[in-house]
Structures are given as structure tokens and as C-alpha cells.
Coordinates of C-alpha atoms in Angstrom, one line a residue:
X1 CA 36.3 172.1 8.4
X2 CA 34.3 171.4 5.3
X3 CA 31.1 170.1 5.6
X4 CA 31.3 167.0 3.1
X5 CA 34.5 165.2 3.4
X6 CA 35.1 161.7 1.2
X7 CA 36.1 159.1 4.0
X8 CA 38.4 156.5 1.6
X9 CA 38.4 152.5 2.7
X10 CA 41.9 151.2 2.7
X11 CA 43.0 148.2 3.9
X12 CA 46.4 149.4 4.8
X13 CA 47.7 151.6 2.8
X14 CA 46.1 154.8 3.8
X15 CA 49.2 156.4 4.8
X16 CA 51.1 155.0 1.3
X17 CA 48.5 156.7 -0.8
X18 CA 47.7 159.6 1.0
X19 CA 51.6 160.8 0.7
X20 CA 51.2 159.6 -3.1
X21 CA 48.2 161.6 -4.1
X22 CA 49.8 165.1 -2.2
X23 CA 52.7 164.5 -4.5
X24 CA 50.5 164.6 -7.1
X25 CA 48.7 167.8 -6.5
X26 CA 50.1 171.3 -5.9
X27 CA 48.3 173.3 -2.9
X28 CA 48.2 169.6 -1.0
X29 CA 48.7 168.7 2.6
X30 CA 48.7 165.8 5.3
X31 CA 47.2 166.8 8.1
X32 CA 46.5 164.7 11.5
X33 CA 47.3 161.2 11.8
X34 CA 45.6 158.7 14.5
X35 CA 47.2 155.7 15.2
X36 CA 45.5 152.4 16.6
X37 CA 45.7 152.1 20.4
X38 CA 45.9 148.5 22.1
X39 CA 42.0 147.9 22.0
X40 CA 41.3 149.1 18.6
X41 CA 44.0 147.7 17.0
X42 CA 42.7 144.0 18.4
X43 CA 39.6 144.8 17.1
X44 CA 40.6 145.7 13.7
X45 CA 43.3 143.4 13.5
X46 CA 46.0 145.8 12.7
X47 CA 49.5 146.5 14.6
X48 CA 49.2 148.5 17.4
X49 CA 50.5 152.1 16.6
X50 CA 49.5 152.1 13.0
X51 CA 47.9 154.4 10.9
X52 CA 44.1 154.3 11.4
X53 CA 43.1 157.4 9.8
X54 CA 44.9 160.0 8.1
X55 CA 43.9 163.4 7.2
X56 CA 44.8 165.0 3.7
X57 CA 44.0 167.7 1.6
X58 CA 44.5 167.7 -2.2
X59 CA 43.8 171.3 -3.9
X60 CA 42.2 172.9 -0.7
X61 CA 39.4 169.5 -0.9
X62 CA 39.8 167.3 2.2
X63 CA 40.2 163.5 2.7
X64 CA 40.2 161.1 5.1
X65 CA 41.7 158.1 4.8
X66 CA 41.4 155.1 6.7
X67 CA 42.9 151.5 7.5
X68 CA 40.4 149.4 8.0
X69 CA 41.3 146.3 6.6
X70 CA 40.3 144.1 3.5
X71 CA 36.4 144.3 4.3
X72 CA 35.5 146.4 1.0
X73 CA 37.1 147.5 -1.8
X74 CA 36.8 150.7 -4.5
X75 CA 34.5 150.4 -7.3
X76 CA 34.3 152.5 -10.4
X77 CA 30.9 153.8 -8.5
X78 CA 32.3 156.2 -7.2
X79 CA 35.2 158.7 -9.0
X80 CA 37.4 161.9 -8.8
X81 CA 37.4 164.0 -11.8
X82 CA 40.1 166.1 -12.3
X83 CA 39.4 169.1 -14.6
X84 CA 42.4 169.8 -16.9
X85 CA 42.7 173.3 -18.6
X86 CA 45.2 171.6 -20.9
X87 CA 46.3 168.5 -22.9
X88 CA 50.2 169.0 -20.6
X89 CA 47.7 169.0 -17.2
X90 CA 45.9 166.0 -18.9
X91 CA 49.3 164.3 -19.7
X92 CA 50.7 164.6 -16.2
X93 CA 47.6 163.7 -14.3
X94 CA 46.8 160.4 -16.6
X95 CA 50.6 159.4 -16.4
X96 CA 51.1 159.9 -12.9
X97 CA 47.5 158.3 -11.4
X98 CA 47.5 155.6 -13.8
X99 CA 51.1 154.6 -13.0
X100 CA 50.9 150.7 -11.8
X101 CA 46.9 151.2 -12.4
X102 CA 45.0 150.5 -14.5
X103 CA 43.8 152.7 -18.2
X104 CA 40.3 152.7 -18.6
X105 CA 38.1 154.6 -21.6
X106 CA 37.3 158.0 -21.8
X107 CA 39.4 160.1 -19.9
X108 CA 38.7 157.0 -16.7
X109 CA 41.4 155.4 -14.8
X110 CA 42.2 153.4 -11.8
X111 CA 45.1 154.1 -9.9
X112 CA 47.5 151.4 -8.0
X113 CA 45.0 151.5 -4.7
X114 CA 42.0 150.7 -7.2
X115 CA 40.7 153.9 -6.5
X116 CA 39.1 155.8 -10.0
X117 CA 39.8 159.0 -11.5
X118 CA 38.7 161.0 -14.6
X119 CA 41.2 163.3 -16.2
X120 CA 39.2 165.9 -17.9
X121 CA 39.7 168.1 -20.2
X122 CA 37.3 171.5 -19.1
X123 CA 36.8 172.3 -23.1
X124 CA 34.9 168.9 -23.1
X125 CA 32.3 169.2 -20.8
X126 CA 31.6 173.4 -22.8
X127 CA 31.6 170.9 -26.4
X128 CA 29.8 168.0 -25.2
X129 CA 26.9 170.9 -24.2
X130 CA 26.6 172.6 -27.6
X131 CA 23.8 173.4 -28.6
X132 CA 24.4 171.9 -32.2
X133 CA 23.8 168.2 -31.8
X134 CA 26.5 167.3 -34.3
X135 CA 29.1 169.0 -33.0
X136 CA 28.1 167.5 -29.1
X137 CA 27.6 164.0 -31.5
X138 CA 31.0 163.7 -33.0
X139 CA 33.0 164.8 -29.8
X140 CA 31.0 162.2 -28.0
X141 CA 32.1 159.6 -31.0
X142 CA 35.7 160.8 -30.5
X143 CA 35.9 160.5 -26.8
X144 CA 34.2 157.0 -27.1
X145 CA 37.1 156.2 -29.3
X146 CA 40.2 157.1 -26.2
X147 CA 41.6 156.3 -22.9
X148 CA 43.6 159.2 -22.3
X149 CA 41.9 162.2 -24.0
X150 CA 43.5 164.3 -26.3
X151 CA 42.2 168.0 -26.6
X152 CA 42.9 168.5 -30.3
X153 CA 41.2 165.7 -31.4
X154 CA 38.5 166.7 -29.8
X155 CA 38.4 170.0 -31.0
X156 CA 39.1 168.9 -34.2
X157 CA 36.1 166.4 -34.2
X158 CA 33.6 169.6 -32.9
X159 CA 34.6 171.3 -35.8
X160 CA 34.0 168.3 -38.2
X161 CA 37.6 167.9 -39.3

């Protein structure tokens, strides 16, 4: 068991997106599943025998995922970035977590449980830390300019093309 494990608020769709996001990613998993029994699903307000929480794993990180009604809701506070070696990893990440989302700037999206996502490009984060300032500068200006990034304009903005 890991020691840090992100606990994600659903109101009932927990089990919906769970399945969803281990389609997504290879090396992924549901694990256990606990269900409401009679008292705690009349204090929640959900069907008895429902999904309360859900256990998945996505790339060897674990999640929990619960249903526990409308109370809160995601906000772009908090995010999963997913670090892309390249622009076809990018493609199919940003394509398939934006799907009945929403596309945000820079690399950001939501996806259809309002939960937020950055599809990264790894070569970004090595530009954006150069140690020449206009290089960094106008991959900085590039990104700021994209939803969905796009490796080779990056690169070709580093190089001041």
C-alpha cells in the first residue's frame, strides 16, 4: 500500500470513471469495491448496494474513488499531469481525457467528471529550464499560445525558428 493515495469526490459516478480512466492507461487495474450497506446508504442518501468506494490503479499510482454525493465538486486546484515522451502519447491522452470535457490552455484539460489533467510533453519541462532565458522565453510564449501542445512547435520556438 502506498503511503499517499488521492481519495477523488464523486457524486456517483465513481465506478463510471474509475473503469474509464483504466481504459485509458496501460499497467491499470480496479481493485476492491465496497458497496453501501442499509445504514450508510440512508445516511448518504444513495441506493443500498451501491458503489461507495472503489479502488483503482492507473500506471502502478493508486486511487480511491468515492460516491459521496453532490456535496463538492473538482476544481482546477488540484491536477494530474501526465508526462508524454511524444507528440502520438500527447495525441492520445488529450483526445481521449478531453473527450465530452472540456479543452483548456497549455497542455490543461478537464475531463467529462470535471476532473483536470495536464498532458505534457517531458521535453517541455528540460526547455522551459534552460539556462538561456530566451530559449525558456519563447517556449513559454509558444505554449501560452496552445491547448493541446504540440512538440515541434515547441522545439522549433527553443530554437528561435
Amino acid at each position: 500500500m502506498q503511503k499517499i493515495t488521492p481519495f477523488l469526490w464523486f457524486d456517483d459516478k465513481a465506478e463510471e470513471a474509475a473503469n474509464f480512466y483504466v481504459s485509458i492507461f496501460k499497467n491499470s487495474k480496479i481493485g476492491d469495491i465496497a458497496r453501501y450497506d442499509e445504514a450508510g446508504a440512508k445516511a448518504a442518501g444513495r441506493p443500498k448496494g451501491s458503489v461507495m468506494v472503489i479502488e483503482f490503479q492507473l500506471e502502478g499510482q493508486e486511487f480511491v474513488g468515492l460516491n459521496g454525493g453532490p456535496h463538492f465538486k473538482f476544481t482546477e486546484a488540484v491536477s494530474f499531469v501526465v508526462n508524454c515522451e511524444t507528440q502520438q502519447e500527447v495525441d492520445a491522452f488529450w483526445e481521449k481525457l478531453s473527450e465530452g470535457g472540456e479543452e483548456g490552455q497549455c497542455g490543461w484539460l478537464k475531463d467529462k467528471y470535471g476532473l483536470s489533467w495536464q498532458i505534457v510533453p517531458t521535453v517541455l519541462i528540460k526547455m522551459l529550464k534552460d539556462k538561456d532565458p530566451q530559449k525558456a522565453k519563447r517556449v513559454m510564449e509558444a505554449m501560452l499560445q496552445m491547448k493541446k501542445l504540440d512538440i515541434q512547435t515547441l522545439k522549433q520556438a527553443y530554437e528561435g525558428q
